[in-house]
């Protein structure tokens, strides 16, 4: 890959340890993927923030970089292993909190915004159409590419951090127009009746299209929240962080409908629920906010929880970015949710908090949350509507 004189000096170590290490990562990636050069990025989203996943080795690596590494572009953080303020109330141990705070301090020292959310686009890290960015976190990458029309590969933790220190990323993959052409037509031949159906649809398309770019037809409308949920699911059960929905997401008009066709029917959606849902009647944990909730979602939770009481046998978490929690506080939604026995979990999520062994079963509106709770945390999972999840919170049962 071609390097400018300045980039060569960075690689030679003239700009310090973190920049040198970052240039090594970016040039290796560029060489592997045949990138012509590095291009500037408008922002970075970092994943790999939870001490639960990083461990001491990861913390040591970050501390090494934090000695002289400072980010050159706006950089935000994915969820951490705990709510940075309210961790005690969510049952996180003192020991874990100490380590997690050290991780956060290392990121803070690098000049990173300690946003700790997977929906950075809801709180100010909002790229524009066709802007090159370097984001990690699969749901956010898929949202940025597909719903916003920005251009990013699905970065890993180290490559995103390297892009933040250099302000650039190698020009390959989804940064190139030629790699953004849809290659499979997905016709949705059924109505999506409830919010969780978007997660089930993501399961069907992800499993079938896998690493191909879908050109989806048959959907007449979609809210930002539904698209956010679909993004999380389609890339979790498949792997391509880009799709087009005719008439809804940007850029679809540039392309012809691909010849190869997949059809999703009502039967497929039912089958997706059957495969995602485990056999359990009792629910110990309800998690809403995967990806992190918007203020609209919080208002809906408050409206449906008003006057109800969460069972003492159930832990009920609402995950949202902290600035959105502040709006919720101001509007009175927080009080309604907390009076009902719900808890806010800012800065964290069901996949990266140390939850293994704490709960046997989960109810959620998110297909992605089911995937990680079953796979990582060995919970039995139930995917359903917000009403079903709230009922499960109140009764401790899945009806
Ligand atoms: Fe976000 Fe965690 Fe879900 S990172 S998308 S809340 S699994």
mmCIF file of C-alpha atoms and ligand atoms in Angstrom:
data_model
loop_
_atom_site.group_PDB
_atom_site.id
_atom_site.type_symbol
_atom_site.label_atom_id
_atom_site.label_comp_id
_atom_site.label_asym_id
_atom_site.label_seq_id
_atom_site.Cartn_x
_atom_site.Cartn_y
_atom_site.Cartn_z
ATOM 1 C CA UNK A 1 0.000 0.000 0.000
ATOM 2 C CA UNK A 2 1.280 3.453 -0.891
ATOM 3 C CA UNK A 3 2.272 5.574 2.120
ATOM 4 C CA UNK A 4 2.867 9.321 2.106
ATOM 5 C CA UNK A 5 6.131 10.659 3.545
ATOM 6 C CA UNK A 6 4.332 11.548 6.779
ATOM 7 C CA UNK A 7 2.768 8.068 7.030
ATOM 8 C CA UNK A 8 6.203 6.534 6.534
ATOM 9 C CA UNK A 9 7.562 8.626 9.378
ATOM 10 C CA UNK A 10 4.646 7.454 11.518
ATOM 11 C CA UNK A 11 5.542 3.863 10.699
ATOM 12 C CA UNK A 12 9.184 4.534 11.579
ATOM 13 C CA UNK A 13 8.188 5.634 15.061
ATOM 14 C CA UNK A 14 8.754 9.391 14.754
ATOM 15 C CA UNK A 15 5.313 10.094 16.208
ATOM 16 C CA UNK A 16 5.597 7.737 19.159
ATOM 17 C CA UNK A 17 4.603 4.210 20.167
ATOM 18 C CA UNK A 18 0.806 4.311 19.655
ATOM 19 C CA UNK A 19 1.058 5.881 16.205
ATOM 20 C CA UNK A 20 3.771 3.406 15.150
ATOM 21 C CA UNK A 21 1.694 0.405 16.344
ATOM 22 C CA UNK A 22 -1.374 1.828 14.599
ATOM 23 C CA UNK A 23 0.440 2.325 11.317
ATOM 24 C CA UNK A 24 1.725 -1.241 11.546
ATOM 25 C CA UNK A 25 -1.865 -2.510 11.914
ATOM 26 C CA UNK A 26 -3.254 -0.318 9.117
ATOM 27 C CA UNK A 27 -0.461 -1.087 6.652
ATOM 28 C CA UNK A 28 -0.745 -4.819 7.342
ATOM 29 C CA UNK A 29 -4.506 -4.629 6.717
ATOM 30 C CA UNK A 30 -3.972 -2.536 3.602
ATOM 31 C CA UNK A 31 -1.454 -5.039 2.226
ATOM 32 C CA UNK A 32 -3.672 -8.045 2.997
ATOM 33 C CA UNK A 33 -6.735 -6.523 1.322
ATOM 34 C CA UNK A 34 -4.887 -4.868 -1.571
ATOM 35 C CA UNK A 35 -5.686 -1.273 -0.542
ATOM 36 C CA UNK A 36 -4.144 1.376 -2.747
ATOM 37 C CA UNK A 37 -3.711 3.964 0.038
ATOM 38 C CA UNK A 38 -5.077 5.292 3.328
ATOM 39 C CA UNK A 39 -8.096 7.621 3.310
ATOM 40 C CA UNK A 40 -9.266 10.103 5.937
ATOM 41 C CA UNK A 41 -12.167 9.087 8.170
ATOM 42 C CA UNK A 42 -14.757 11.418 9.684
ATOM 43 C CA UNK A 43 -15.218 9.476 12.924
ATOM 44 C CA UNK A 44 -14.385 6.248 14.723
ATOM 45 C CA UNK A 45 -16.467 3.961 16.937
ATOM 46 C CA UNK A 46 -14.423 1.691 19.217
ATOM 47 C CA UNK A 47 -15.597 -1.760 20.371
ATOM 48 C CA UNK A 48 -13.917 -4.055 22.886
ATOM 49 C CA UNK A 49 -14.575 -1.875 25.937
ATOM 50 C CA UNK A 50 -15.804 -4.380 28.508
ATOM 51 C CA UNK A 51 -13.260 -5.626 31.022
ATOM 52 C CA UNK A 52 -15.254 -8.873 30.898
ATOM 53 C CA UNK A 53 -13.930 -9.449 27.362
ATOM 54 C CA UNK A 54 -10.588 -7.604 27.585
ATOM 55 C CA UNK A 55 -9.226 -9.093 30.795
ATOM 56 C CA UNK A 56 -5.891 -7.940 32.247
ATOM 57 C CA UNK A 57 -4.018 -8.539 28.989
ATOM 58 C CA UNK A 58 -6.374 -6.187 27.131
ATOM 59 C CA UNK A 59 -6.126 -3.577 29.868
ATOM 60 C CA UNK A 60 -2.335 -3.717 29.715
ATOM 61 C CA UNK A 61 -2.430 -3.303 25.910
ATOM 62 C CA UNK A 62 -4.674 -0.230 26.236
ATOM 63 C CA UNK A 63 -2.516 1.308 28.966
ATOM 64 C CA UNK A 64 0.527 0.889 26.704
ATOM 65 C CA UNK A 65 -1.240 2.797 23.905
ATOM 66 C CA UNK A 66 -2.634 5.435 26.289
ATOM 67 C CA UNK A 67 0.903 6.529 27.261
ATOM 68 C CA UNK A 68 1.290 8.613 24.112
ATOM 69 C CA UNK A 69 -1.700 7.778 21.884
ATOM 70 C CA UNK A 70 -4.208 10.572 21.259
ATOM 71 C CA UNK A 71 -7.096 10.272 18.798
ATOM 72 C CA UNK A 72 -7.134 12.582 15.753
ATOM 73 C CA UNK A 73 -10.864 12.372 14.932
ATOM 74 C CA UNK A 74 -14.095 12.238 16.934
ATOM 75 C CA UNK A 75 -14.071 8.805 18.533
ATOM 76 C CA UNK A 76 -16.865 7.229 20.568
ATOM 77 C CA UNK A 77 -17.001 4.051 22.655
ATOM 78 C CA UNK A 78 -19.167 0.953 22.558
ATOM 79 C CA UNK A 79 -20.893 -0.316 25.745
ATOM 80 C CA UNK A 80 -18.715 -1.260 28.707
ATOM 81 C CA UNK A 81 -19.257 -4.138 31.133
ATOM 82 C CA UNK A 82 -21.292 -2.005 33.526
ATOM 83 C CA UNK A 83 -23.261 1.188 34.044
ATOM 84 C CA UNK A 84 -20.446 3.563 35.004
ATOM 85 C CA UNK A 85 -22.578 5.306 37.663
ATOM 86 C CA UNK A 86 -25.250 2.835 38.715
ATOM 87 C CA UNK A 87 -23.221 -0.412 38.678
ATOM 88 C CA UNK A 88 -23.892 -1.361 42.311
ATOM 89 C CA UNK A 89 -27.647 -1.311 41.764
ATOM 90 C CA UNK A 90 -27.192 -3.652 38.777
ATOM 91 C CA UNK A 91 -25.339 -6.232 40.862
ATOM 92 C CA UNK A 92 -21.805 -5.625 39.552
ATOM 93 C CA UNK A 93 -18.977 -6.518 41.917
ATOM 94 C CA UNK A 94 -16.574 -3.965 43.413
ATOM 95 C CA UNK A 95 -13.640 -5.842 41.907
ATOM 96 C CA UNK A 96 -15.077 -5.812 38.372
ATOM 97 C CA UNK A 97 -15.996 -2.111 38.658
ATOM 98 C CA UNK A 98 -12.435 -1.227 39.654
ATOM 99 C CA UNK A 99 -10.991 -2.936 36.584
ATOM 100 C CA UNK A 100 -13.668 -1.570 34.247
ATOM 101 C CA UNK A 101 -12.941 1.954 35.455
ATOM 102 C CA UNK A 102 -9.240 1.468 34.648
ATOM 103 C CA UNK A 103 -10.209 0.506 31.082
ATOM 104 C CA UNK A 104 -12.391 3.614 30.808
ATOM 105 C CA UNK A 105 -9.595 5.813 32.183
ATOM 106 C CA UNK A 106 -7.211 4.499 29.505
ATOM 107 C CA UNK A 107 -9.730 5.402 26.763
ATOM 108 C CA UNK A 108 -10.374 8.796 28.340
ATOM 109 C CA UNK A 109 -6.641 9.533 28.356
ATOM 110 C CA UNK A 110 -6.539 8.817 24.611
ATOM 111 C CA UNK A 111 -9.068 11.632 24.041
ATOM 112 C CA UNK A 112 -11.990 9.304 23.334
ATOM 113 C CA UNK A 113 -15.546 10.373 24.209
ATOM 114 C CA UNK A 114 -16.712 7.969 26.903
ATOM 115 C CA UNK A 115 -20.138 7.531 25.315
ATOM 116 C CA UNK A 116 -20.367 3.749 25.949
ATOM 117 C CA UNK A 117 -23.197 3.113 23.537
ATOM 118 C CA UNK A 118 -23.794 1.039 20.410
ATOM 119 C CA UNK A 119 -26.081 3.769 19.007
ATOM 120 C CA UNK A 120 -23.531 6.621 18.702
ATOM 121 C CA UNK A 121 -25.615 8.041 15.836
ATOM 122 C CA UNK A 122 -28.370 8.876 18.365
ATOM 123 C CA UNK A 123 -26.091 11.076 20.440
ATOM 124 C CA UNK A 124 -24.027 13.120 18.029
ATOM 125 C CA UNK A 125 -21.630 10.774 16.235
ATOM 126 C CA UNK A 126 -23.764 10.953 13.097
ATOM 127 C CA UNK A 127 -21.895 10.581 9.803
ATOM 128 C CA UNK A 128 -23.247 11.981 6.555
ATOM 129 C CA UNK A 129 -24.203 10.078 3.396
ATOM 130 C CA UNK A 130 -21.065 8.731 1.655
ATOM 131 C CA UNK A 131 -18.738 9.825 4.458
ATOM 132 C CA UNK A 132 -15.852 7.426 5.127
ATOM 133 C CA UNK A 133 -15.737 6.328 8.752
ATOM 134 C CA UNK A 134 -14.050 3.495 10.686
ATOM 135 C CA UNK A 135 -16.540 1.912 13.028
ATOM 136 C CA UNK A 136 -16.508 -1.267 15.043
ATOM 137 C CA UNK A 137 -19.719 -2.791 16.544
ATOM 138 C CA UNK A 138 -21.648 -4.748 13.967
ATOM 139 C CA UNK A 139 -25.108 -3.209 14.475
ATOM 140 C CA UNK A 140 -23.759 0.348 14.304
ATOM 141 C CA UNK A 141 -21.643 -0.486 11.238
ATOM 142 C CA UNK A 142 -24.705 -1.942 9.494
ATOM 143 C CA UNK A 143 -26.841 1.067 10.435
ATOM 144 C CA UNK A 144 -24.152 3.500 9.233
ATOM 145 C CA UNK A 145 -23.686 1.710 5.890
ATOM 146 C CA UNK A 146 -27.313 0.878 5.164
ATOM 147 C CA UNK A 147 -29.576 3.428 6.849
ATOM 148 C CA UNK A 148 -27.269 6.465 6.703
ATOM 149 C CA UNK A 149 -25.336 5.475 3.577
ATOM 150 C CA UNK A 150 -21.927 6.190 5.146
ATOM 151 C CA UNK A 151 -19.007 3.920 4.201
ATOM 152 C CA UNK A 152 -17.245 1.671 6.689
ATOM 153 C CA UNK A 153 -15.822 -1.792 6.980
ATOM 154 C CA UNK A 154 -16.689 -3.832 10.027
ATOM 155 C CA UNK A 155 -13.627 -2.904 12.067
ATOM 156 C CA UNK A 156 -12.257 -4.910 14.956
ATOM 157 C CA UNK A 157 -11.252 -3.237 18.249
ATOM 158 C CA UNK A 158 -7.515 -2.796 17.391
ATOM 159 C CA UNK A 159 -8.067 -1.610 13.791
ATOM 160 C CA UNK A 160 -10.693 0.947 14.880
ATOM 161 C CA UNK A 161 -8.334 2.258 17.552
ATOM 162 C CA UNK A 162 -5.517 2.422 14.994
ATOM 163 C CA UNK A 163 -7.780 4.430 12.644
ATOM 164 C CA UNK A 164 -8.547 6.821 15.519
ATOM 165 C CA UNK A 165 -4.846 7.465 16.225
ATOM 166 C CA UNK A 166 -4.037 8.035 12.550
ATOM 167 C CA UNK A 167 -7.347 9.556 11.444
ATOM 168 C CA UNK A 168 -7.284 7.262 8.419
ATOM 169 C CA UNK A 169 -8.194 3.760 7.253
ATOM 170 C CA UNK A 170 -7.075 1.635 4.282
ATOM 171 C CA UNK A 171 -9.165 2.061 1.135
ATOM 172 C CA UNK A 172 -10.671 -1.400 0.611
ATOM 173 C CA UNK A 173 -13.907 -3.369 1.107
ATOM 174 C CA UNK A 174 -17.017 -1.281 1.698
ATOM 175 C CA UNK A 175 -15.100 1.976 1.172
ATOM 176 C CA UNK A 176 -15.168 1.156 -2.548
ATOM 177 C CA UNK A 177 -18.343 1.624 -4.617
ATOM 178 C CA UNK A 178 -17.654 -1.561 -6.570
ATOM 179 C CA UNK A 179 -18.032 -3.608 -3.369
ATOM 180 C CA UNK A 180 -21.375 -2.054 -2.411
ATOM 181 C CA UNK A 181 -23.458 -3.458 -5.260
ATOM 182 C CA UNK A 182 -26.345 -5.665 -4.065
ATOM 183 C CA UNK A 183 -26.115 -9.294 -5.163
ATOM 184 C CA UNK A 184 -29.286 -10.964 -3.923
ATOM 185 C CA UNK A 185 -32.911 -9.897 -4.173
ATOM 186 C CA UNK A 186 -34.905 -10.573 -0.991
ATOM 187 C CA UNK A 187 -38.643 -10.285 -1.407
ATOM 188 C CA UNK A 188 -40.483 -9.902 1.876
ATOM 189 C CA UNK A 189 -43.826 -11.494 1.238
ATOM 190 C CA UNK A 190 -45.368 -10.976 4.624
ATOM 191 C CA UNK A 191 -46.461 -8.152 6.863
ATOM 192 C CA UNK A 192 -44.263 -7.259 9.833
ATOM 193 C CA UNK A 193 -46.831 -6.860 12.584
ATOM 194 C CA UNK A 194 -44.812 -6.200 15.695
ATOM 195 C CA UNK A 195 -41.452 -4.685 16.538
ATOM 196 C CA UNK A 196 -39.722 -8.023 17.242
ATOM 197 C CA UNK A 197 -40.715 -9.238 13.748
ATOM 198 C CA UNK A 198 -37.872 -7.039 12.481
ATOM 199 C CA UNK A 199 -35.434 -9.125 14.502
ATOM 200 C CA UNK A 200 -37.023 -12.306 13.148
ATOM 201 C CA UNK A 201 -36.734 -10.915 9.607
ATOM 202 C CA UNK A 202 -33.058 -10.146 10.240
ATOM 203 C CA UNK A 203 -32.638 -13.773 11.316
ATOM 204 C CA UNK A 204 -34.234 -15.062 8.070
ATOM 205 C CA UNK A 205 -32.280 -12.749 5.766
ATOM 206 C CA UNK A 206 -29.005 -13.074 7.681
ATOM 207 C CA UNK A 207 -29.145 -16.884 7.555
ATOM 208 C CA UNK A 208 -29.996 -16.963 3.834
ATOM 209 C CA UNK A 209 -28.042 -14.055 2.370
ATOM 210 C CA UNK A 210 -25.115 -14.530 4.766
ATOM 211 C CA UNK A 211 -22.173 -12.660 3.237
ATOM 212 C CA UNK A 212 -24.111 -11.241 0.288
ATOM 213 C CA UNK A 213 -25.600 -7.746 0.046
ATOM 214 C CA UNK A 214 -29.394 -7.905 0.091
ATOM 215 C CA UNK A 215 -31.675 -5.761 -2.018
ATOM 216 C CA UNK A 216 -34.910 -6.008 -0.076
ATOM 217 C CA UNK A 217 -38.338 -5.345 -1.575
ATOM 218 C CA UNK A 218 -41.873 -5.640 -0.235
ATOM 219 C CA UNK A 219 -41.441 -3.389 2.817
ATOM 220 C CA UNK A 220 -43.589 -0.273 2.693
ATOM 221 C CA UNK A 221 -42.514 1.519 5.829
ATOM 222 C CA UNK A 222 -40.003 1.292 8.648
ATOM 223 C CA UNK A 223 -39.203 3.465 11.641
ATOM 224 C CA UNK A 224 -35.645 4.292 12.651
ATOM 225 C CA UNK A 225 -36.087 1.982 15.672
ATOM 226 C CA UNK A 226 -37.264 -0.934 13.513
ATOM 227 C CA UNK A 227 -34.313 -0.462 11.153
ATOM 228 C CA UNK A 228 -31.938 -0.297 14.117
ATOM 229 C CA UNK A 229 -33.254 -3.615 15.401
ATOM 230 C CA UNK A 230 -33.136 -5.184 11.933
ATOM 231 C CA UNK A 231 -29.508 -4.038 11.456
ATOM 232 C CA UNK A 232 -28.474 -5.731 14.704
ATOM 233 C CA UNK A 233 -30.177 -8.986 13.783
ATOM 234 C CA UNK A 234 -29.275 -9.288 10.085
ATOM 235 C CA UNK A 235 -25.541 -8.911 10.733
ATOM 236 C CA UNK A 236 -25.594 -11.173 13.797
ATOM 237 C CA UNK A 237 -27.260 -14.090 12.010
ATOM 238 C CA UNK A 238 -25.536 -13.305 8.700
ATOM 239 C CA UNK A 239 -22.342 -11.336 8.332
ATOM 240 C CA UNK A 240 -22.714 -8.591 5.718
ATOM 241 C CA UNK A 241 -23.037 -5.128 7.301
ATOM 242 C CA UNK A 242 -24.837 -3.617 4.290
ATOM 243 C CA UNK A 243 -28.301 -3.981 2.734
ATOM 244 C CA UNK A 244 -30.737 -1.868 0.754
ATOM 245 C CA UNK A 245 -34.485 -1.624 1.280
ATOM 246 C CA UNK A 246 -36.239 -0.356 -1.844
ATOM 247 C CA UNK A 247 -37.989 2.933 -1.173
ATOM 248 C CA UNK A 248 -36.610 3.230 2.360
ATOM 249 C CA UNK A 249 -32.812 3.245 2.670
ATOM 250 C CA UNK A 250 -30.516 5.503 0.599
ATOM 251 C CA UNK A 251 -28.738 4.437 -2.574
ATOM 252 C CA UNK A 252 -31.106 1.619 -3.678
ATOM 253 C CA UNK A 253 -32.145 3.598 -6.790
ATOM 254 C CA UNK A 254 -28.649 3.303 -8.238
ATOM 255 C CA UNK A 255 -28.960 -0.453 -8.617
ATOM 256 C CA UNK A 256 -30.932 -2.947 -10.670
ATOM 257 C CA UNK A 257 -32.798 -5.684 -8.832
ATOM 258 C CA UNK A 258 -30.363 -8.651 -8.582
ATOM 259 C CA UNK A 259 -31.401 -11.798 -10.470
ATOM 260 C CA UNK A 260 -30.973 -14.301 -7.649
ATOM 261 C CA UNK A 261 -34.029 -14.206 -5.420
ATOM 262 C CA UNK A 262 -34.920 -15.257 -1.877
ATOM 263 C CA UNK A 263 -38.485 -14.965 -0.590
ATOM 264 C CA UNK A 264 -39.377 -14.477 3.069
ATOM 265 C CA UNK A 265 -42.888 -15.638 3.982
ATOM 266 C CA UNK A 266 -45.015 -15.566 7.122
ATOM 267 C CA UNK A 267 -44.007 -19.190 7.639
ATOM 268 C CA UNK A 268 -40.299 -18.199 7.631
ATOM 269 C CA UNK A 269 -40.920 -15.526 10.281
ATOM 270 C CA UNK A 270 -42.748 -18.087 12.467
ATOM 271 C CA UNK A 271 -39.876 -20.532 12.015
ATOM 272 C CA UNK A 272 -37.389 -17.824 13.034
ATOM 273 C CA UNK A 273 -39.276 -17.319 16.322
ATOM 274 C CA UNK A 274 -39.301 -21.103 16.854
ATOM 275 C CA UNK A 275 -35.550 -21.265 16.371
ATOM 276 C CA UNK A 276 -34.688 -18.208 18.444
ATOM 277 C CA UNK A 277 -37.029 -19.078 21.314
ATOM 278 C CA UNK A 278 -36.142 -21.748 23.848
ATOM 279 C CA UNK A 279 -38.450 -23.867 25.892
ATOM 280 C CA UNK A 280 -39.021 -22.007 29.157
ATOM 281 C CA UNK A 281 -42.120 -20.778 31.007
ATOM 282 C CA UNK A 282 -40.329 -18.680 33.599
ATOM 283 C CA UNK A 283 -38.410 -15.460 32.968
ATOM 284 C CA UNK A 284 -35.748 -14.121 35.344
ATOM 285 C CA UNK A 285 -34.344 -11.256 33.284
ATOM 286 C CA UNK A 286 -35.924 -8.771 30.880
ATOM 287 C CA UNK A 287 -33.611 -6.684 28.718
ATOM 288 C CA UNK A 288 -34.916 -3.892 26.479
ATOM 289 C CA UNK A 289 -32.538 -1.749 24.466
ATOM 290 C CA UNK A 290 -30.484 -3.893 22.109
ATOM 291 C CA UNK A 291 -29.341 -1.789 20.273
ATOM 292 C CA UNK A 292 -29.527 0.969 22.888
ATOM 293 C CA UNK A 293 -32.959 2.615 23.081
ATOM 294 C CA UNK A 294 -33.987 5.898 21.520
ATOM 295 C CA UNK A 295 -36.083 8.409 23.471
ATOM 296 C CA UNK A 296 -39.125 7.225 21.491
ATOM 297 C CA UNK A 297 -38.589 3.665 22.712
ATOM 298 C CA UNK A 298 -38.145 4.890 26.290
ATOM 299 C CA UNK A 299 -41.434 6.793 26.055
ATOM 300 C CA UNK A 300 -43.176 3.603 24.873
ATOM 301 C CA UNK A 301 -41.705 1.569 27.739
ATOM 302 C CA UNK A 302 -42.845 4.209 30.239
ATOM 303 C CA UNK A 303 -46.326 4.313 28.735
ATOM 304 C CA UNK A 304 -46.722 0.544 28.920
ATOM 305 C CA UNK A 305 -45.155 0.170 32.378
ATOM 306 C CA UNK A 306 -47.147 2.987 34.011
ATOM 307 C CA UNK A 307 -48.948 1.749 37.103
ATOM 308 C CA UNK A 308 -47.525 -1.801 36.826
ATOM 309 C CA UNK A 309 -45.090 -3.549 39.170
ATOM 310 C CA UNK A 310 -42.170 -5.713 38.077
ATOM 311 C CA UNK A 311 -42.048 -9.001 39.988
ATOM 312 C CA UNK A 312 -39.461 -9.193 42.773
ATOM 313 C CA UNK A 313 -38.198 -12.363 41.062
ATOM 314 C CA UNK A 314 -37.388 -10.528 37.823
ATOM 315 C CA UNK A 315 -34.576 -8.116 36.972
ATOM 316 C CA UNK A 316 -35.790 -5.615 34.346
ATOM 317 C CA UNK A 317 -33.183 -3.507 32.512
ATOM 318 C CA UNK A 318 -33.619 -0.695 30.019
ATOM 319 C CA UNK A 319 -30.407 0.103 28.140
ATOM 320 C CA UNK A 320 -29.946 3.514 26.575
ATOM 321 C CA UNK A 321 -27.177 6.046 25.965
ATOM 322 C CA UNK A 322 -26.637 8.276 29.011
ATOM 323 C CA UNK A 323 -27.622 11.530 27.233
ATOM 324 C CA UNK A 324 -30.953 9.897 26.318
ATOM 325 C CA UNK A 325 -31.431 8.812 29.939
ATOM 326 C CA UNK A 326 -31.023 12.506 30.831
ATOM 327 C CA UNK A 327 -33.855 13.404 28.437
ATOM 328 C CA UNK A 328 -35.885 10.606 29.983
ATOM 329 C CA UNK A 329 -35.182 11.959 33.506
ATOM 330 C CA UNK A 330 -36.292 15.394 32.426
ATOM 331 C CA UNK A 331 -39.477 14.180 30.768
ATOM 332 C CA UNK A 332 -40.447 11.976 33.739
ATOM 333 C CA UNK A 333 -40.133 8.603 31.918
ATOM 334 C CA UNK A 334 -37.311 7.480 34.227
ATOM 335 C CA UNK A 335 -39.468 7.932 37.318
ATOM 336 C CA UNK A 336 -42.336 5.915 35.818
ATOM 337 C CA UNK A 337 -39.989 3.071 34.816
ATOM 338 C CA UNK A 338 -38.142 3.054 38.141
ATOM 339 C CA UNK A 339 -41.378 3.301 40.180
ATOM 340 C CA UNK A 340 -42.504 0.152 38.388
ATOM 341 C CA UNK A 341 -39.297 -1.609 39.437
ATOM 342 C CA UNK A 342 -37.366 -1.270 36.164
ATOM 343 C CA UNK A 343 -33.694 -0.250 36.186
ATOM 344 C CA UNK A 344 -31.753 1.831 33.718
ATOM 345 C CA UNK A 345 -28.563 0.282 32.407
ATOM 346 C CA UNK A 346 -26.654 3.045 30.642
ATOM 347 C CA UNK A 347 -23.126 2.432 29.276
ATOM 348 C CA UNK A 348 -23.595 -1.347 29.126
ATOM 349 C CA UNK A 349 -25.441 -4.209 27.467
ATOM 350 C CA UNK A 350 -26.614 -7.770 27.756
ATOM 351 C CA UNK A 351 -23.724 -9.137 25.689
ATOM 352 C CA UNK A 352 -20.803 -7.489 27.504
ATOM 353 C CA UNK A 353 -21.911 -7.258 31.155
ATOM 354 C CA UNK A 354 -20.691 -10.124 33.375
ATOM 355 C CA UNK A 355 -24.052 -11.923 33.495
ATOM 356 C CA UNK A 356 -23.092 -15.580 33.090
ATOM 357 C CA UNK A 357 -24.747 -17.666 35.782
ATOM 358 C CA UNK A 358 -26.881 -14.798 37.162
ATOM 359 C CA UNK A 359 -30.062 -15.506 35.196
ATOM 360 C CA UNK A 360 -31.372 -18.666 33.623
ATOM 361 C CA UNK A 361 -33.844 -17.030 31.245
ATOM 362 C CA UNK A 362 -34.272 -13.832 29.252
ATOM 363 C CA UNK A 363 -37.176 -12.037 27.584
ATOM 364 C CA UNK A 364 -36.353 -9.323 25.073
ATOM 365 C CA UNK A 365 -37.536 -7.495 21.967
ATOM 366 C CA UNK A 366 -34.159 -8.067 20.278
ATOM 367 C CA UNK A 367 -33.085 -11.088 18.235
ATOM 368 C CA UNK A 368 -29.436 -10.077 18.681
ATOM 369 C CA UNK A 369 -29.832 -10.052 22.471
ATOM 370 C CA UNK A 370 -31.178 -13.624 22.227
ATOM 371 C CA UNK A 371 -28.157 -14.739 20.220
ATOM 372 C CA UNK A 372 -25.606 -13.458 22.753
ATOM 373 C CA UNK A 373 -27.587 -14.377 25.849
ATOM 374 C CA UNK A 374 -27.955 -17.940 24.682
ATOM 375 C CA UNK A 375 -24.457 -18.305 23.236
ATOM 376 C CA UNK A 376 -22.336 -16.385 25.767
ATOM 377 C CA UNK A 377 -24.437 -16.393 28.903
ATOM 378 C CA UNK A 378 -26.244 -19.728 28.542
ATOM 379 C CA UNK A 379 -29.703 -18.230 29.156
ATOM 380 C CA UNK A 380 -32.901 -19.605 27.715
ATOM 381 C CA UNK A 381 -34.262 -16.901 25.452
ATOM 382 C CA UNK A 382 -37.654 -15.538 24.439
ATOM 383 C CA UNK A 383 -38.096 -12.972 21.678
ATOM 384 C CA UNK A 384 -41.362 -11.050 21.694
ATOM 385 C CA UNK A 385 -43.184 -7.741 21.629
ATOM 386 C CA UNK A 386 -42.651 -5.009 24.219
ATOM 387 C CA UNK A 387 -46.047 -5.932 25.704
ATOM 388 C CA UNK A 388 -44.993 -9.583 26.069
ATOM 389 C CA UNK A 389 -41.698 -8.568 27.681
ATOM 390 C CA UNK A 390 -43.434 -6.231 30.122
ATOM 391 C CA UNK A 391 -45.936 -8.975 31.009
ATOM 392 C CA UNK A 392 -42.994 -11.318 31.586
ATOM 393 C CA UNK A 393 -41.454 -8.696 33.878
ATOM 394 C CA UNK A 394 -44.654 -8.361 35.874
ATOM 395 C CA UNK A 395 -45.532 -12.062 36.153
ATOM 396 C CA UNK A 396 -42.135 -13.754 35.800
ATOM 397 C CA UNK A 397 -43.813 -15.996 33.211
ATOM 398 C CA UNK A 398 -43.769 -16.199 29.429
ATOM 399 C CA UNK A 399 -47.342 -16.606 28.211
HETATM 400 FE FE1 LIG B 1 -25.719 -3.000 21.500
HETATM 401 FE FE2 LIG B 1 -25.068 -4.895 23.111
HETATM 402 FE FE3 LIG B 1 -27.118 -5.215 21.557
HETATM 403 S S1 LIG B 1 -23.677 -3.694 21.906
HETATM 404 S S2 LIG B 1 -26.537 -4.077 19.747
HETATM 405 S S3 LIG B 1 -26.953 -3.712 23.214
HETATM 406 S S4 LIG B 1 -25.684 -6.806 22.126
#
